[in-house]
XYZ file of C-alpha atoms in Angstrom:
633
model
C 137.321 -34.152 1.958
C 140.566 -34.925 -0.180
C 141.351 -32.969 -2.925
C 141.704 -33.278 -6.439
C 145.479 -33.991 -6.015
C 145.158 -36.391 -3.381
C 142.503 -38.355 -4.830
C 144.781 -38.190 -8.351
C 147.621 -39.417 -6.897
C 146.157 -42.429 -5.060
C 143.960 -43.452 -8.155
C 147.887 -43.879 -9.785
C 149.842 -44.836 -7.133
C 147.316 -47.796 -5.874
C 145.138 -48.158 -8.550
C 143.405 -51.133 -7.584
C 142.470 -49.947 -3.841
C 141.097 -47.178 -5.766
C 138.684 -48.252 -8.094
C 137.638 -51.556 -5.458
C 136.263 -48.393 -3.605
C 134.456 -47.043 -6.043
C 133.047 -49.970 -6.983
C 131.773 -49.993 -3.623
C 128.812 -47.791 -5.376
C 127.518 -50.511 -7.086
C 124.913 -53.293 -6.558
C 127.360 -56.977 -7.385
C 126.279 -60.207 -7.569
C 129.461 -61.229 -7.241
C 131.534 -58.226 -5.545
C 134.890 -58.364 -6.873
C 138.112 -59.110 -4.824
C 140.539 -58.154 -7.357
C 140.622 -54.994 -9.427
C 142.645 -55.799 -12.250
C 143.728 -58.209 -14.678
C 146.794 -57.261 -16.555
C 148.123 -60.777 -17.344
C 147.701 -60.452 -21.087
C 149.074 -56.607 -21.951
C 147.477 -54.561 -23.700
C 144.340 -56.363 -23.341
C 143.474 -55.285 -19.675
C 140.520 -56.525 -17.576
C 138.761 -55.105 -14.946
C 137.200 -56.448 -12.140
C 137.569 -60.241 -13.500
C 136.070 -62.216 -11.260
C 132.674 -59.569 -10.185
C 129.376 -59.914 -11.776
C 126.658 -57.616 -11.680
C 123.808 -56.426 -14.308
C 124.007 -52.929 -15.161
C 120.133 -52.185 -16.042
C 119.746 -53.662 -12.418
C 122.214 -50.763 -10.628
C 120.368 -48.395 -13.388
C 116.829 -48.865 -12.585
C 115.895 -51.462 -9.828
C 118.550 -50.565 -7.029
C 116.895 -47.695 -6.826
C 113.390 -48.839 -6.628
C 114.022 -51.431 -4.353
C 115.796 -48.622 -1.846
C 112.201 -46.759 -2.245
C 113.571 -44.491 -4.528
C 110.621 -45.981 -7.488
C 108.727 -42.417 -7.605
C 111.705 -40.329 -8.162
C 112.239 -38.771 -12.109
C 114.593 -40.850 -14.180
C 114.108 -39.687 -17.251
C 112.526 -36.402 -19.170
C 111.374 -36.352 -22.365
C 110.943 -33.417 -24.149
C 110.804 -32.872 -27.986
C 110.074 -29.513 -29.663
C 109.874 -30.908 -33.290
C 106.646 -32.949 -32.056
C 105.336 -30.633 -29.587
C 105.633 -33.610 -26.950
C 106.792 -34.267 -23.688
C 106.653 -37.640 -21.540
C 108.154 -38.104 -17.803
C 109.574 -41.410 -16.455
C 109.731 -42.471 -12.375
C 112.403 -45.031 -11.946
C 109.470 -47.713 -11.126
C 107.692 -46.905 -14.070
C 111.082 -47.010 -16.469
C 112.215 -50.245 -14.444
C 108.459 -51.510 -15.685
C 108.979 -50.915 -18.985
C 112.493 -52.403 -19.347
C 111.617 -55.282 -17.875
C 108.549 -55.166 -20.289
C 110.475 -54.933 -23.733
C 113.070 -57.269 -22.132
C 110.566 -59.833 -22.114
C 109.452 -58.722 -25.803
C 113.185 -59.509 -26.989
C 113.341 -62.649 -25.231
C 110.476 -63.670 -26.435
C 112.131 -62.889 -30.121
C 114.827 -65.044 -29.112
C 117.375 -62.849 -27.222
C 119.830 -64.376 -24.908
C 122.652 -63.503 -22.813
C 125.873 -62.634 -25.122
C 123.624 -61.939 -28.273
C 123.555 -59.263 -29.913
C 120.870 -56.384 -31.191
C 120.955 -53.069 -33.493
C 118.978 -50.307 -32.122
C 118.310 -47.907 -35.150
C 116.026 -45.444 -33.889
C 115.529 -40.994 -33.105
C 115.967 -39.826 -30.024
C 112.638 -41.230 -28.095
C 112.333 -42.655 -24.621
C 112.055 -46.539 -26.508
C 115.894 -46.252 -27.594
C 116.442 -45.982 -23.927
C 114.365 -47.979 -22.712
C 115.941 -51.160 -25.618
C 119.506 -50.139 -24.702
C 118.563 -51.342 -21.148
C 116.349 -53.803 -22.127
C 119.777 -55.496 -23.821
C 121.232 -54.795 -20.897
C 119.076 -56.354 -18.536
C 118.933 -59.633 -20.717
C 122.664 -59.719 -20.581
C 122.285 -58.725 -24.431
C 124.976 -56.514 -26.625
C 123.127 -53.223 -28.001
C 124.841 -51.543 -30.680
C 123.086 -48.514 -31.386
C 123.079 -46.504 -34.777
C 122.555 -43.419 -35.313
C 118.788 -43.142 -36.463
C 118.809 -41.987 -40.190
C 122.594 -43.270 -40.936
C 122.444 -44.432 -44.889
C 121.617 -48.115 -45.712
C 124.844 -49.336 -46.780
C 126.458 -48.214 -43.030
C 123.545 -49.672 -41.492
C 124.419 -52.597 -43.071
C 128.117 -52.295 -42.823
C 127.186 -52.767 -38.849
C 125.010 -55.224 -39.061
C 126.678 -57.495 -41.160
C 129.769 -56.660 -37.684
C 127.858 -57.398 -35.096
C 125.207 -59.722 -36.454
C 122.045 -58.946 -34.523
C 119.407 -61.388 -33.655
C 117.180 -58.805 -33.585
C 117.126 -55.123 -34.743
C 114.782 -52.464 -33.380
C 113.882 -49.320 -35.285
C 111.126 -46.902 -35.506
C 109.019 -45.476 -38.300
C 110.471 -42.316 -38.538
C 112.886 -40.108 -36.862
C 112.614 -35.845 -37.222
C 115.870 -33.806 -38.366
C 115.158 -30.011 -37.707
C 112.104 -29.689 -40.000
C 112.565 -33.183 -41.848
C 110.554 -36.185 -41.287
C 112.833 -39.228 -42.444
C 111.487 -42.691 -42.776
C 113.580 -45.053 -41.516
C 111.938 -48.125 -42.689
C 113.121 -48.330 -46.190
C 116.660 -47.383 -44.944
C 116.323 -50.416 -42.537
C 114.998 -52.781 -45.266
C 117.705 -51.772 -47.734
C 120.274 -52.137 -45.112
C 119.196 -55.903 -44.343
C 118.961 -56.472 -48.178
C 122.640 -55.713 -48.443
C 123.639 -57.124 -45.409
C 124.652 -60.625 -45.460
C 123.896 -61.587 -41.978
C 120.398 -61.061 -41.796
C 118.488 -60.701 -38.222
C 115.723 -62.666 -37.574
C 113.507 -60.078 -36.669
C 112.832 -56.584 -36.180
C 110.884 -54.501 -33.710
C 109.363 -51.087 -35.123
C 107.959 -48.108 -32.976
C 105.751 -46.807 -35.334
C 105.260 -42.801 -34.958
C 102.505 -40.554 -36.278
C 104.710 -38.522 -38.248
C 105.320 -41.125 -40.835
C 103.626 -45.422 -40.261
C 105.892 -48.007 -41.558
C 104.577 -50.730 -43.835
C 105.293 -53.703 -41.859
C 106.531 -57.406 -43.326
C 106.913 -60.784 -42.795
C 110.209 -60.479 -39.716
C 108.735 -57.152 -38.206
C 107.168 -57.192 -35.036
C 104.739 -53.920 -33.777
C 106.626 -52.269 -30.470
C 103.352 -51.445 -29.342
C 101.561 -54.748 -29.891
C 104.268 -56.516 -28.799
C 104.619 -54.999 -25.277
C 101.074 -55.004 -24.684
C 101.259 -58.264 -24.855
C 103.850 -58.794 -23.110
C 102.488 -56.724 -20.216
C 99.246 -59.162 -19.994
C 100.860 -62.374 -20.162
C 103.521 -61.166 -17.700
C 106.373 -61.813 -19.447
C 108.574 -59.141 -17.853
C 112.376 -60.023 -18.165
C 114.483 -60.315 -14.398
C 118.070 -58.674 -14.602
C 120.811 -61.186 -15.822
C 123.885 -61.191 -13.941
C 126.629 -61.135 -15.880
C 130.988 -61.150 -15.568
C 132.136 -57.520 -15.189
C 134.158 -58.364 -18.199
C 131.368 -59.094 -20.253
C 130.656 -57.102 -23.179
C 127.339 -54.127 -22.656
C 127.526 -52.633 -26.360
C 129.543 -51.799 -29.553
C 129.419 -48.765 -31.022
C 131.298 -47.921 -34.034
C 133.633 -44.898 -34.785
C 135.339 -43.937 -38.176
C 137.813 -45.717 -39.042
C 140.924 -44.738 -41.715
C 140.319 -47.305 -43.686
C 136.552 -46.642 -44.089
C 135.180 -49.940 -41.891
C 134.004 -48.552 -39.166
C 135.652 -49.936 -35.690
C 133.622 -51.534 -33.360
C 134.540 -49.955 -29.931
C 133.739 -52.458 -27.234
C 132.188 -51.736 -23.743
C 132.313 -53.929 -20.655
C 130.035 -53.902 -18.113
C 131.564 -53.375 -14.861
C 134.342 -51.102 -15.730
C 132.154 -48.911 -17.372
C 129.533 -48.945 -14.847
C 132.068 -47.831 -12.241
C 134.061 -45.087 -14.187
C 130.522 -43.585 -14.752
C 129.212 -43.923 -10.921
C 132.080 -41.989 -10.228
C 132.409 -39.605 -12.482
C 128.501 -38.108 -11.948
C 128.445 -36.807 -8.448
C 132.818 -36.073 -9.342
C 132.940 -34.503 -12.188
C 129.822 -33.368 -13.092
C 128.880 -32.606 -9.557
C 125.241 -34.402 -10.041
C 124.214 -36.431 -7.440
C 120.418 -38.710 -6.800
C 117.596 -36.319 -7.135
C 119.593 -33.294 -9.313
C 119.219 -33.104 -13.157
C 121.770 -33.131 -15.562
C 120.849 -32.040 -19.232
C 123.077 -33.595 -21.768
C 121.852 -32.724 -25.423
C 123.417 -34.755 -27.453
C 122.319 -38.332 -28.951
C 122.030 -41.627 -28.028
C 123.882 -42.654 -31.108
C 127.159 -41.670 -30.086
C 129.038 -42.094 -27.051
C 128.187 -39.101 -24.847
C 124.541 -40.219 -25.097
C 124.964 -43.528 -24.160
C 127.238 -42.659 -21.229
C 125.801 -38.966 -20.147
C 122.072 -39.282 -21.281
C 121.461 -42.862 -20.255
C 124.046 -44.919 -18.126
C 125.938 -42.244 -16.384
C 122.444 -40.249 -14.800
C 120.506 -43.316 -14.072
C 123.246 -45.133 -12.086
C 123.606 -41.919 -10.148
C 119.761 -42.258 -9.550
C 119.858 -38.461 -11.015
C 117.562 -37.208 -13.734
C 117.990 -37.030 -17.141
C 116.565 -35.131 -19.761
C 116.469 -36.769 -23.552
C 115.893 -33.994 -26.011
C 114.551 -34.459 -29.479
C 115.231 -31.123 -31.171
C 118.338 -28.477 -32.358
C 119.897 -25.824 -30.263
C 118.364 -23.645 -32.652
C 115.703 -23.465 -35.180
C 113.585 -26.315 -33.451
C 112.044 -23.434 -33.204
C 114.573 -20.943 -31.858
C 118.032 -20.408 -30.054
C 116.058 -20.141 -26.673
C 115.566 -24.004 -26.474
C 118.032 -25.231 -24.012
C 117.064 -22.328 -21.832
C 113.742 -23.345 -21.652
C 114.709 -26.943 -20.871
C 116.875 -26.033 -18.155
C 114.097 -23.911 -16.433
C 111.330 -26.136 -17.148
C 113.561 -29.269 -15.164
C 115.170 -26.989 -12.894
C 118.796 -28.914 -14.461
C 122.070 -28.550 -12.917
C 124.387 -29.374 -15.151
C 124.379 -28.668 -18.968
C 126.095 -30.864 -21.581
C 126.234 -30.710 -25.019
C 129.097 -29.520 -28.068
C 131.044 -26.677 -28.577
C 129.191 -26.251 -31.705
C 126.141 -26.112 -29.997
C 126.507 -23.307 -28.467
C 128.425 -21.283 -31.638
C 124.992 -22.120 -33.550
C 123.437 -20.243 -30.264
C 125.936 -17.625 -30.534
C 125.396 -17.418 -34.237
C 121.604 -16.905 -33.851
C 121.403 -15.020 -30.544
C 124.755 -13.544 -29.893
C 123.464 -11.265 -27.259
C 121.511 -13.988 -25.668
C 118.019 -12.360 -25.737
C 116.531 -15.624 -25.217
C 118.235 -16.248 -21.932
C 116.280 -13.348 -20.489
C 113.083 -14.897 -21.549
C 113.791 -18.286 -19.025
C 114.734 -18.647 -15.287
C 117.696 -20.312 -15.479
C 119.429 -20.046 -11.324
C 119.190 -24.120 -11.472
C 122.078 -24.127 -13.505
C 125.359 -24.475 -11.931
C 128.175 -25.582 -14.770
C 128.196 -25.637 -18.367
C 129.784 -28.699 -19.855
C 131.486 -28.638 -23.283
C 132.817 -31.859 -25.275
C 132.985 -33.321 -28.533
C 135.527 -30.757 -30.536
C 138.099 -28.444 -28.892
C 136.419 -25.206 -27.202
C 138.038 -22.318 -28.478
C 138.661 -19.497 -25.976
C 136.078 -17.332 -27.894
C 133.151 -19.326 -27.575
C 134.324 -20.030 -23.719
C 134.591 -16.359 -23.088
C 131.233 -15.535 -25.197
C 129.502 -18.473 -22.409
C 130.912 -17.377 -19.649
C 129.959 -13.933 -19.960
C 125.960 -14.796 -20.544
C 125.737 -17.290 -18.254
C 128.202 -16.513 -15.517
C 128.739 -19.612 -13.976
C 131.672 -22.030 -14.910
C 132.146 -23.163 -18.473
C 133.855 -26.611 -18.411
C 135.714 -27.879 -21.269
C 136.419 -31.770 -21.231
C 138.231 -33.646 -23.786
C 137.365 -37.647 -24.138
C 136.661 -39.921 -26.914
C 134.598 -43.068 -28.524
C 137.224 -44.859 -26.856
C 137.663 -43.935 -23.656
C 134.116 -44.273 -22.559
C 134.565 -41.387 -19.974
C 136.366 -37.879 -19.630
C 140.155 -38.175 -20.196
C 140.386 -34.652 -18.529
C 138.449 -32.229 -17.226
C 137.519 -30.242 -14.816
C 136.364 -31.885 -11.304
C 133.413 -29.803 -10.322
C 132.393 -32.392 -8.130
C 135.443 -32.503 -6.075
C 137.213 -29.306 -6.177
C 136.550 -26.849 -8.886
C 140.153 -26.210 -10.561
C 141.582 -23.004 -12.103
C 140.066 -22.480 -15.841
C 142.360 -21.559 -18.627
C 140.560 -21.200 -21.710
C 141.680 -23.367 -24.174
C 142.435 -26.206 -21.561
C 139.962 -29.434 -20.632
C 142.306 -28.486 -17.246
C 143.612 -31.533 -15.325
C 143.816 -35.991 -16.353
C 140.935 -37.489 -14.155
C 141.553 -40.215 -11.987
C 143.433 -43.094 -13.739
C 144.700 -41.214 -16.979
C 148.293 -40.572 -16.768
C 148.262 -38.456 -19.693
C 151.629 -38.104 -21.235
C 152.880 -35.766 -24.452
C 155.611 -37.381 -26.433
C 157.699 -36.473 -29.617
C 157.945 -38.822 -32.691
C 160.745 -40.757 -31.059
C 158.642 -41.249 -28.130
C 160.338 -39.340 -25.667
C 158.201 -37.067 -23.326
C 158.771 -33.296 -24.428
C 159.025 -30.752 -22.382
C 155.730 -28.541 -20.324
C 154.501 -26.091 -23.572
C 155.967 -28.482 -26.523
C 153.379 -30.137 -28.872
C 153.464 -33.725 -29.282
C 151.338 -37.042 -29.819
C 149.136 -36.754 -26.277
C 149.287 -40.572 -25.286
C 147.825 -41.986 -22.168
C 149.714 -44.685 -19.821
C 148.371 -48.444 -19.265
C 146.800 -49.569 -18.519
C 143.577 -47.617 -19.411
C 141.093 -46.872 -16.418
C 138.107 -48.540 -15.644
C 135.271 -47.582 -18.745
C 137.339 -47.356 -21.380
C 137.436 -49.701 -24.363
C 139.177 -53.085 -23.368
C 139.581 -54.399 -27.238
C 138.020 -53.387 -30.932
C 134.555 -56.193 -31.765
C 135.892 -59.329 -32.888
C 139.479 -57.228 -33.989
C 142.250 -57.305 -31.440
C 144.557 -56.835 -34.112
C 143.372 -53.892 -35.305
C 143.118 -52.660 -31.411
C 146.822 -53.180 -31.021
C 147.629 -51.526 -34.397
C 145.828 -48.571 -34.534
C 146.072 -47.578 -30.615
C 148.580 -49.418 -28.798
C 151.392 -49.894 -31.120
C 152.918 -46.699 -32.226
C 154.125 -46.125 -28.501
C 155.037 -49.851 -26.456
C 153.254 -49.440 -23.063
C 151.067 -46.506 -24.330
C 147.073 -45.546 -25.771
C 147.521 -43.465 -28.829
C 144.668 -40.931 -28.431
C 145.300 -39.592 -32.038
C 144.832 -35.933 -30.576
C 148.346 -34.113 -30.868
C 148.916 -30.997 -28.136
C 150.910 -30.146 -25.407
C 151.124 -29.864 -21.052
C 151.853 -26.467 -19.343
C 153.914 -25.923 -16.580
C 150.826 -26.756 -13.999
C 150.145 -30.085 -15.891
C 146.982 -28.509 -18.084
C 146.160 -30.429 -20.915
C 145.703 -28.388 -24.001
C 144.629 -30.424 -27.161
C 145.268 -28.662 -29.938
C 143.280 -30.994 -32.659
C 143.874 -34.441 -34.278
C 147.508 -35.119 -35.086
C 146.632 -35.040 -38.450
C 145.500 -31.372 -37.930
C 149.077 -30.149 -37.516
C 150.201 -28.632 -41.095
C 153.665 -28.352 -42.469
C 154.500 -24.801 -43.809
C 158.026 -24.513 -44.591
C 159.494 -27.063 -42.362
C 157.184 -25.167 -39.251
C 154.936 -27.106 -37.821
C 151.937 -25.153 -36.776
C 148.426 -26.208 -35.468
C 145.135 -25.479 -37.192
C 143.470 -25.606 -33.717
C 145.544 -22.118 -32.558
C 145.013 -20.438 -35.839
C 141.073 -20.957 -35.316
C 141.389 -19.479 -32.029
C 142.837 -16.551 -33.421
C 140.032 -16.088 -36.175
C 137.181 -16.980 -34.063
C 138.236 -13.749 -31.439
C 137.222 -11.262 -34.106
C 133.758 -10.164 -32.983
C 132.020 -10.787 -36.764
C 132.969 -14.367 -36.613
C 130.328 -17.277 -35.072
C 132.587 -20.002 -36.134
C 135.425 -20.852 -38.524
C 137.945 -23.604 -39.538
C 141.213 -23.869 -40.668
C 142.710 -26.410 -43.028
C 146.304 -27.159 -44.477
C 146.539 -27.373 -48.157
C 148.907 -28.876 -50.616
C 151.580 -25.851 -51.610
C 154.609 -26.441 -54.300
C 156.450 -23.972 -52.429
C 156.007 -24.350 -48.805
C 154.751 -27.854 -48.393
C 151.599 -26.776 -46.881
C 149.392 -23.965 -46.372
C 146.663 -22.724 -44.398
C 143.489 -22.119 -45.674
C 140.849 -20.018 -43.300
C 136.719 -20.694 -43.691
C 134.434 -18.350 -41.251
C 130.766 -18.001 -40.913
C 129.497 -14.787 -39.705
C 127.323 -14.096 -37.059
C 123.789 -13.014 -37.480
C 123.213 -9.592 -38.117
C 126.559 -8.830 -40.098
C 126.182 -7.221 -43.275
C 128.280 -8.760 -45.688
C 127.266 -7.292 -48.618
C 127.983 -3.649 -47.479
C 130.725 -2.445 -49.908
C 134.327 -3.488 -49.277
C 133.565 -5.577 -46.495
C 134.586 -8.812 -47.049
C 138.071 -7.872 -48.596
C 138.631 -5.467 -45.369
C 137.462 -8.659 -43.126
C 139.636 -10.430 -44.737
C 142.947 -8.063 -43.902
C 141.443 -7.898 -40.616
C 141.452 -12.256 -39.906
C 144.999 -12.213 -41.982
C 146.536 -9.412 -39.606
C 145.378 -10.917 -36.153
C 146.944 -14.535 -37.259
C 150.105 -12.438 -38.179
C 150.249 -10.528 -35.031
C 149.468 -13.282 -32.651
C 150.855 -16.069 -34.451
C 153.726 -14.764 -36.549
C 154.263 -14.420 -40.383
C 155.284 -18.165 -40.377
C 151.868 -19.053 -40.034
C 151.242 -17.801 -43.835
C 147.679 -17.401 -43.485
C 146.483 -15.216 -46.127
C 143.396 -16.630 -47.989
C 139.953 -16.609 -46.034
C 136.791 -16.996 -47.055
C 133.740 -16.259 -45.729
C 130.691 -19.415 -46.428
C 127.628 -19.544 -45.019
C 128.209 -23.044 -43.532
C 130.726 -25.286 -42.264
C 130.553 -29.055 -43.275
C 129.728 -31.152 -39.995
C 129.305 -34.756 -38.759
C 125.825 -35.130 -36.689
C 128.005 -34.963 -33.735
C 129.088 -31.385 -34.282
C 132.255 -32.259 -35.406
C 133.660 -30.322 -38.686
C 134.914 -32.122 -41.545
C 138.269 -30.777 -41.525
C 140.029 -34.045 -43.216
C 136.952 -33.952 -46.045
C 137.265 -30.265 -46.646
C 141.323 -30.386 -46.718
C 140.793 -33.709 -49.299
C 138.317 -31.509 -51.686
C 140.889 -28.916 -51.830
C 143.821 -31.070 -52.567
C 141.792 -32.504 -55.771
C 141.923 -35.898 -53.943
C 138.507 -38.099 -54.482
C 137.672 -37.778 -50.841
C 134.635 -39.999 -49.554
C 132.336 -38.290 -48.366
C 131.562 -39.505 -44.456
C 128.616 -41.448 -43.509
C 128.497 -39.674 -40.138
C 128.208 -35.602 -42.215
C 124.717 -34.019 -40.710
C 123.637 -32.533 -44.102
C 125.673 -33.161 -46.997
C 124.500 -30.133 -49.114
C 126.199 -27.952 -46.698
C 129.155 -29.725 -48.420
C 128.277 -29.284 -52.311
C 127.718 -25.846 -51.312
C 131.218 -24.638 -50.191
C 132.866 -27.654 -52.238
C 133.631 -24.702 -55.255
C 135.418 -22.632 -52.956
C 137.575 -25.008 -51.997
C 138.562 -26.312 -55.141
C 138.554 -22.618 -56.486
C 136.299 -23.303 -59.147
């Protein structure tokens, strides 16, 4: 078998023979002849002239090999106490089911629909529905605030919308219904009907455009009404889903069908070393990318199993949850955040829970979302003993940018690295001039066109801003935003956004290594670093750490002599440039529902700036609660 060099060299040096082959994985309607379209840079196509549906190679090429009674998909949620189990004929069944229930509401080929709704086998099961109709889902994060709701619906106008009644955070029940019905009272481009799964947690009142999800699909079921897959053009739009923008509107990151389908069909059994019949585990949600690529396209195409989790890493009811997930489905691979598993280390640091679960299933541990910092690698690798795999991608991209190819060879790991660019990413570091720097010199990280198969071919119904904000700073390359460096052996190492990198008296130093260097002290569970405004320097750092369980605090003395303790490891590993001298301990760190912390919010609040709070923070009293010791008051 070739190697990951080999196999990285020819996906670069004859890109299209490349990724014709590994389209060769999927079930066309129209197989492709020609891989690429790059008449009109930077707007790149791929596979122009194939057609396929993508629900179909999800769900019904599998059936129809005789593959119907295999798992697809695992429910399990803690916070209700339930757990359901999907075959791939039964899921295909009720795709095809609500598929018929949306066409029946008027959805078409090309329109679109807003799936606002907790992480439940029916958000699933209407993502493919939309895609088996040829539809455009654009899924929200269940709970998001009205006005963002409606921000995104009034972007992608929806014919239809489909919610549920409720959706559980931790402990919380939250109704969604009067968030939906505020939403579509502010928005201006009002659906024409909604579709609610109401839960017994919390029953929606229902009105005049709502529809019942389980009414509706009974019926559908007895008057046979079950949608066929629609073929569509490779280059034909599967979802939206919107990321942050600067400006505050949210951009609409745009998906196409066959592209994505491939980059995913090869990066299961590849990267993630999951093949038909294994599990993968990927606890994250379907509201953001890594659930819609690694919870429900990505597994299913594979004709693997996938487990959708409704619950925390901890405290839904304890940090011995994902253990008993991965024994219970005998999983393979493990996905989820960084800061998933510092809230495990937090609670359990000397992972008495893992002894309560068999856990020889699992092979790798995969990390994404927010840079791994060698601590929490080290802290993983030492319970678990298998390999810990940090991989760095984005909204954007669809798909790993780098990582670490499990499936193919596994690579060298150096902590603090996502290790090598995956097939198609020529992943270049560059100064401000755009000149590539030398191996071990931080820079913008920038990526080649054109982009690979999966990732995003244009912004919804905004090529300008596509160009602008990614494609125009460097002619010829994708501006990933993240800032870092390559070592000598081509290892990526992204140090945090370039907006993350802090001035202090003309040195420029990243936040990103500073939190490595806190985080190795053994009280620490997790920390942050920010740059602040200084009259003197330009900037300074700022440190924030939460302790670990079990660390007494309040013993005499002990915060001052942690403090030393953070300020004289930065010193000796970083150097007195660095300036870090003012840490403070809080019991929380400010986070989006992702797991990513709030770096730009915090560093805003401590400026005196009237920073916005984000719609995408996961509890915002975490916020009000540290906001005096930022500003000092």
């Amino acid at each position: 078998m070739a190697g990951y060099e080999e196999i990285f060299r020819s996906s670069v040096e004859d890109r299209e023979r490349f990724w014709l082959r590994a389209a060769e994985a999927l079930d066309w309607h129209v197989a492709p002849a020609t891989a690429l379209d790059d008449s009109n840079p930077p707007f790149y196509r791929w596979f122009p002239d194939g057609e396929l549906n993508v629900a179909h190679n999800a769900l019904d090429r599998h059936v129809d090999a005789g593959n119907g009674d295999r798992t697809a998909l695992v429910y399990d949620s803690p916070v209700t106490g339930s757990r359901r189990t999907y075959t791939y004929a039964q899921l295909r069944d009720e795709v095809a089911t609500f598929a018929g229930v949306l066409r029946g509401l008027g959805v078409d080929r090309g329109d679109r629909v807003v799936i606002y709704m907790p992480m439940v086998p029916e958000a699933a099961i209407a993502m493919l529905a939309c895609a088996r109709l040829g539809a455009v889902h654009s899924v929200v994060f269940g709970g998001f605030a009205a006005k963002e709701l409606a921000v995104r619906i009034d972007d992608a106008g929806p014919k239809v919308v489909v919610s549920a009644s409720c959706g559980i955070e931790g402990k919380r029940v939250i109704e969604y219904k009067p968030l939906l019905d505020k939403a579509i009272e502010l928005s201006d481009r009002k659906p024409e009907a909604t579709v609610i799964l109401q839960r017994e947690q919390a029953t929606a009142q229902l009105g005049p455009i709502d529809v019942d999800w389980a009414e509706a699909t009974a019926k559908a079921r007895a008057d046979g009404r079950a949608a066929d897959p629609v073929p569509v053009r490779s280059t034909d739009p599967l979802y939206v889903l919107y990321t942050s923008g600067t400006t505050g509107k949210p951009k609409g990151v745009v998906r196409d069908s066959g592209g994505y389908a491939t980059a995913l069909a090869w990066s299961m059994p590849n990267i993630y070393d999951v093949d038909a019949g294994e599990t993968i585990f990927t606890a994250s949600d379907v509201g953001w990318v890594v659930g819609h690529s690694y919870i429900v396209y990505g597994p299913l195409l594979a004709g693997a199993t996938t487990v959708l989790y409704e619950g925390k890493p901890v405290g839904t009811p304890d940090a011995g949850q994902f253990w008993r997930v991965v024994a219970e489905n005998r999983v393979k691979s493990l996905f989820t955040a960084p800061t998933a598993f510092r809230a495990i280390k937090k609670e359990d640091p000397d992972g008495a829970f893992l002894a309560e679960h068999d856990v020889s299933s699992l092979r790798y541990l995969f990390l994404a979302g927010e840079r791994l910092d060698p601590e929490t690698y080290r802290w993983a690798s030492n319970l678990l003993g298998i390999p810990v795999i940090d991989h760095w991608w984005q909204t954007e991209t669809g798909w790993p940018i780098a990582a670490n190819p499990a499936g193919i060879e596994l690579l060298d790991i150096k902590p603090g690295s996502p290790t090598r660019p995956m097939p198609g990413w020529d992943v270049q570091v560059l100064d401000e001039t755009g000149r590539p720097v030398e191996p071990g010199v931080d820079g913008a990280i920038v990526a080649k066109l054109p982009l690979p198969p999966g990732a995003f071919p244009t912004l919804w119904n905004d090529d300008d801003r596509y160009v602008n904000s990614y494609m125009k700073a460097f002619e010829g390359y994708y501006l990933t935003g993240d800032g870092g460096h390559l070592d000598a052996d081509g290892y990526v190492f992204v140090m945090g956004r370039t907006d993350d990198v802090i001035n202090v008296a003309g040195h420029r130093l990243s936040t990103g290594g500073m939190e490595e260097v806190l985080a190795s002290h053994a009280d620490v569970a997790e920390c942050a670093v920010i740059g602040v405004a200084d009259t003197m320097k330009g900037q300074i750092p700022r440190g924030f750490v939460v302790l670990k369980s079990g660390v007494d605090a309040e013993a005499e003395g002990y915060e001052e002599r942690l403090r030393a303790e953070l300020v004289q490891l930065v010193r000796d590993q970083i150097g007195a440039v660095a300036s870090l001298k003012d840490v403070a301990i809080v019991p929380a760190l400010p986070k989006t529902r992702s797991g990513k912390i709030l770096r730009k919010t915090m560093r805003g609040i401590a400026d005196g700036t009237d920073e916005p709070v984000p719609s995408t923070i996961d509890d915002a009293s975490v916020l009000d609660t540290i906001r005096p010791i930022l500003r000092r008051e």
